[in-house]
Short mmCIF file of C-alpha atoms in Angstrom, two decimals:
data_model
loop_
_atom_site.label_atom_id
_atom_site.label_comp_id
_atom_site.label_asym_id
_atom_site.label_seq_id
_atom_site.Cartn_x
_atom_site.Cartn_y
_atom_site.Cartn_z
CA MET A 1 157.19 118.32 24.39
CA ASN A 2 153.62 118.96 23.24
CA ARG A 3 151.35 115.95 22.97
CA SER A 4 149.64 115.27 19.69
CA ALA A 5 145.86 115.71 19.35
CA GLY A 6 145.55 111.93 18.99
CA GLU A 7 147.35 111.28 22.28
CA ALA A 8 145.15 113.81 24.07
CA SER A 9 141.95 112.31 22.67
CA GLU A 10 143.05 108.81 23.81
CA GLU A 11 143.47 110.08 27.38
CA ARG A 12 140.10 111.84 27.59
CA PRO A 13 138.04 108.61 27.73
CA GLU A 14 140.32 107.35 30.53
CA ARG A 15 139.75 110.54 32.54
CA GLY A 16 136.00 110.32 31.90
CA ARG A 17 135.95 106.72 33.13
CA GLY A 18 137.78 107.78 36.27
CA VAL A 19 135.18 110.49 36.95
CA LEU A 20 132.33 107.99 36.51
CA GLU A 21 134.01 105.48 38.82
CA GLY A 22 134.42 108.19 41.46
CA ALA A 23 130.79 109.27 41.15
CA PHE A 24 129.52 105.69 41.46
CA ALA A 25 131.82 105.07 44.43
CA LEU A 26 130.24 108.06 46.19
CA LEU A 27 126.69 106.90 45.36
CA GLU A 28 127.40 103.37 46.59
CA THR A 29 128.88 104.73 49.82
CA LEU A 30 125.83 106.95 50.39
CA GLU A 31 123.56 103.96 49.74
CA ASP A 32 125.41 102.00 52.43
CA GLU A 33 125.75 104.84 54.95
CA GLN A 34 122.39 106.55 54.19
CA GLU A 35 123.95 109.95 55.03
CA ALA A 36 127.52 111.21 55.40
CA GLY A 37 129.67 114.32 55.41
CA LEU A 38 132.37 115.35 52.97
CA THR A 39 135.32 114.16 55.05
CA ALA A 40 133.78 110.73 55.70
CA LEU A 41 132.90 110.25 52.03
CA ALA A 42 136.40 111.18 50.89
CA ALA A 43 137.90 108.71 53.38
CA ALA A 44 135.49 105.91 52.43
CA THR A 45 136.07 106.25 48.67
CA GLY A 46 139.75 107.12 48.74
CA LEU A 47 139.13 110.22 46.62
CA PRO A 48 140.87 113.54 47.33
CA LYS A 49 138.65 115.86 49.33
CA THR A 50 138.55 118.50 46.57
CA THR A 51 137.55 115.85 44.00
CA THR A 52 134.92 114.48 46.37
CA HIS A 53 133.43 117.94 46.86
CA ARG A 54 133.39 118.66 43.13
CA LEU A 55 131.71 115.35 42.28
CA LEU A 56 129.14 115.74 45.06
CA GLU A 57 128.20 119.21 43.86
CA GLN A 58 127.83 117.94 40.30
CA LEU A 59 125.69 115.03 41.49
CA THR A 60 123.62 117.47 43.54
CA GLU A 61 122.97 119.64 40.47
CA LEU A 62 121.77 116.49 38.66
CA GLY A 63 119.46 115.49 41.52
CA ALA A 64 121.34 112.25 42.20
CA VAL A 65 122.52 113.57 45.61
CA GLU A 66 120.99 116.12 47.96
CA HIS A 67 122.23 118.23 50.87
CA HIS A 68 120.98 117.58 54.38
CA GLY A 69 122.62 120.31 56.43
CA ARG A 70 126.36 119.77 56.06
CA ARG A 71 125.86 116.16 55.02
CA TYR A 72 124.83 114.39 51.82
CA ARG A 73 122.34 111.65 51.00
CA ILE A 74 120.85 109.94 47.94
CA GLY A 75 118.70 112.37 45.94
CA PRO A 76 115.26 112.08 44.36
CA ARG A 77 116.52 111.35 40.86
CA MET A 78 118.26 108.15 42.01
CA LEU A 79 115.12 107.10 43.87
CA ARG A 80 113.09 107.55 40.67
CA LEU A 81 115.61 105.47 38.75
CA GLY A 82 115.42 102.81 41.45
CA ARG A 83 111.66 102.66 41.06
CA GLY A 84 112.20 101.90 37.37
CA SER A 85 113.93 98.60 38.14
CA ARG A 86 111.39 95.86 37.49
CA PRO A 87 112.12 92.11 37.41
CA HIS A 88 108.80 91.47 35.59
CA PRO A 89 106.66 93.82 33.45
CA GLY A 90 103.46 92.94 35.31
CA LEU A 91 104.95 93.27 38.79
CA ARG A 92 103.39 96.57 39.87
CA ALA A 93 99.89 95.57 38.78
CA ALA A 94 100.17 92.18 40.50
CA ALA A 95 101.93 93.31 43.68
CA ASP A 96 100.60 96.76 44.53
CA GLY A 97 97.25 95.68 45.99
CA PRO A 98 98.51 92.67 48.00
CA MET A 99 101.47 94.66 49.36
CA ARG A 100 99.26 97.53 50.52
CA ARG A 101 96.76 95.16 52.12
CA LEU A 102 99.59 93.32 53.88
CA ALA A 103 100.98 96.61 55.20
CA GLY A 104 97.52 97.67 56.33
CA THR A 105 96.75 94.47 58.26
CA THR A 106 100.20 93.99 59.82
CA GLY A 107 101.65 97.50 60.13
CA ALA A 108 104.88 96.12 58.65
CA GLY A 109 107.09 97.80 56.10
CA ILE A 110 106.68 95.77 52.91
CA CYS A 111 109.05 95.46 49.98
CA PHE A 112 109.48 93.34 46.89
CA CYS A 113 113.18 92.53 46.51
CA VAL A 114 115.46 91.15 43.83
CA LEU A 115 119.18 90.41 43.68
CA ARG A 116 121.39 92.82 41.76
CA GLU A 117 125.18 92.46 41.66
CA GLY A 118 125.23 90.39 44.83
CA ARG A 119 123.04 92.78 46.85
CA THR A 120 119.38 92.84 47.88
CA LEU A 121 117.56 95.57 45.95
CA ALA A 122 114.09 96.91 46.83
CA ALA A 123 112.02 97.21 43.65
CA LEU A 124 108.66 98.13 45.24
CA THR A 125 107.98 99.33 48.78
CA VAL A 126 105.15 100.26 51.17
CA PRO A 127 106.23 102.08 54.36
CA GLY A 128 105.60 100.62 57.82
CA MET A 129 106.57 100.56 61.48
CA VAL A 130 110.38 100.39 61.28
CA ASP A 131 111.10 102.82 58.44
CA GLU A 132 113.16 105.10 60.68
CA LEU A 133 115.56 102.20 61.41
CA GLY A 134 115.93 100.78 57.93
CA SER A 135 115.70 103.11 54.93
CA LEU A 136 112.82 101.59 52.97
CA HIS A 137 112.38 103.06 49.50
CA ALA A 138 112.46 101.79 45.95
CA GLY A 139 116.09 101.55 44.93
CA ALA A 140 117.41 100.93 48.45
CA SER A 141 119.91 98.10 48.64
CA TRP A 142 121.48 96.03 51.39
CA PRO A 143 123.96 93.14 51.61
CA TRP A 144 122.57 89.86 50.28
CA THR A 145 122.42 88.54 53.87
CA THR A 146 118.95 90.04 54.44
CA ALA A 147 116.04 87.61 54.82
CA ALA A 148 114.99 88.41 51.23
CA GLY A 149 118.55 88.06 49.94
CA LYS A 150 119.08 84.73 51.68
CA LEU A 151 115.83 83.39 50.27
CA LEU A 152 116.79 84.45 46.75
CA VAL A 153 120.30 83.02 47.01
CA ALA A 154 118.99 79.77 48.53
CA THR A 155 116.66 79.30 45.56
CA ARG A 156 119.43 80.09 43.08
CA PRO A 157 122.22 77.56 43.79
CA ASP A 158 124.05 78.73 40.65
CA LEU A 159 124.86 82.08 42.27
CA PRO A 160 128.52 82.23 43.34
CA LEU A 161 129.24 82.62 47.05
CA ASN A 162 132.74 82.58 48.43
CA PRO A 163 133.22 80.86 50.74
CA VAL A 164 130.18 78.58 50.96
CA THR A 165 130.12 77.36 54.55
CA ASP A 166 128.46 74.29 56.03
CA ALA A 167 126.32 76.59 58.18
CA TRP A 168 125.01 78.37 55.07
CA ARG A 169 124.30 75.06 53.30
CA ARG A 170 122.15 74.01 56.24
CA GLU A 171 120.39 77.37 56.41
CA ALA A 172 119.77 77.42 52.64
CA SER A 173 118.34 73.89 52.78
CA ALA A 174 115.96 74.91 55.58
CA ILE A 175 114.85 77.98 53.59
CA ARG A 176 114.07 75.83 50.55
CA ASP A 177 112.23 73.24 52.67
CA HIS A 178 110.03 75.78 54.47
CA GLY A 179 109.70 78.38 51.70
CA VAL A 180 110.51 81.23 54.07
CA ALA A 181 113.53 83.11 55.42
CA VAL A 182 113.52 84.93 58.75
CA ASP A 183 115.99 87.49 60.04
CA ARG A 184 115.89 88.45 63.74
CA GLU A 185 117.86 91.71 63.98
CA GLY A 186 120.75 90.07 62.14
CA LEU A 187 121.33 93.01 59.83
CA VAL A 188 119.70 96.04 61.48
CA PRO A 189 119.17 96.23 65.27
CA GLY A 190 115.47 96.62 66.05
CA VAL A 191 114.32 95.18 62.71
CA CYS A 192 113.07 91.63 62.09
CA CYS A 193 112.23 90.43 58.60
CA VAL A 194 110.20 87.65 57.02
CA ALA A 195 110.63 86.87 53.30
CA VAL A 196 108.82 84.47 50.98
CA PRO A 197 109.32 83.72 47.28
CA VAL A 198 107.26 85.14 44.43
CA THR A 199 107.20 82.72 41.51
CA LEU A 200 106.20 82.35 37.89
CA GLY A 201 105.40 79.10 36.10
CA ARG A 202 107.24 75.92 37.16
CA GLY A 203 108.22 77.54 40.42
CA ARG A 204 110.73 79.98 38.92
CA VAL A 205 111.51 82.54 41.65
CA VAL A 206 111.46 86.12 40.33
CA GLY A 207 111.76 87.93 43.65
CA ALA A 208 111.04 87.92 47.36
CA LEU A 209 108.20 89.55 49.25
CA CYS A 210 109.53 90.85 52.56
CA ALA A 211 107.88 92.30 55.68
CA MET A 212 109.86 94.26 58.28
CA VAL A 213 108.67 94.65 61.87
CA ASP A 214 110.01 95.37 65.34
CA PRO A 215 111.28 92.50 67.53
CA ALA A 216 108.10 92.40 69.68
CA TYR A 217 106.00 91.31 66.70
CA ASP A 218 104.56 87.76 66.45
CA LEU A 219 106.74 86.39 63.66
CA LYS A 220 104.80 83.14 63.32
CA GLY A 221 101.65 85.09 62.53
CA LEU A 222 103.60 87.34 60.20
CA VAL A 223 104.93 84.32 58.29
CA ARG A 224 101.37 83.20 57.57
CA SER A 225 100.31 86.66 56.40
CA VAL A 226 103.36 87.19 54.17
CA THR A 227 103.09 83.68 52.70
CA GLN A 228 99.48 84.30 51.68
CA ALA A 229 100.38 87.66 50.15
CA GLY A 230 103.27 86.05 48.25
CA LEU A 231 100.92 83.43 46.78
CA THR A 232 98.52 86.18 45.73
CA VAL A 233 101.28 88.16 43.98
CA SER A 234 102.54 84.99 42.27
CA ALA A 235 99.03 84.21 41.01
CA GLY A 236 98.70 87.76 39.68
CA LEU A 237 101.95 87.49 37.75
CA ARG A 238 100.78 84.29 36.06
CA ARG A 239 97.57 85.82 34.76
CA PRO A 240 97.65 86.82 31.06
#
C-alpha cells in the first residue's frame, strides 16, 4: 500500500536526524582517536560500513573531515569552528600576549580551556614541546580528567559527577586550596600538565590556563610561571 505524502514527510525529519547523529558520532570518535580508518570508525560508532563511508565522504567534501592516506582525521573547517568558541568576548585580546610569552619562556604547549558537555575543550592554543603526543589545537577536547578539567570541575561544585568519590573530594579540596591542578602523565603518557584558574570579578572562574610539558620539566617552576600568566590574563579580562 502506498504511503500518503503526509506520512512520508513525517519520516523525512527522522531520517535527517539519524544522519546528523551518525555524522556527529563519527566526528566525536575522530576527536577522541585523532585519526582512524574506515573499519575502525564503523566499529566504534556502530554504523554500517557503507553508511560510514558515505558520511565520511560527505564530511570530507564539507571540510569537516580530511583524508590522511587511507585514514581520516578532523578537517580544517571543524578547527575553524573550534576557534570560534569563546567563553568571554575579550578573551583573545587579554590572553594572546600572556600565553605567547609563557610559551616562549617555558617551551610548554599552552592552552586556555573551558568545560563543554562534560569535556575539557581548548579555546585558544600556542604550540609547544609535546604537541606530537597530545593534539593541541583550538577545538581539541579531552575527558574532563585533565588538569584543566579537574580545576574547572573543582571550582564548580554544582557540576554533576557520578559517582563522586572520597578521593575526588579530597583532590578537589586541595585544588581549591592551592589554586592549581597538576597532572603527571595521568591522561597522556609523556605529557605533564599544570592548570590555574582565570577569573572575572568576585573570583568567578571562566576558564583554565594550562601548560603542557614533558616529564623531565621542573613542575614547581612551571606552576609559578603559569600562575603569574593566569593572573595577568585575569587582570586583562577585568579591564573595560
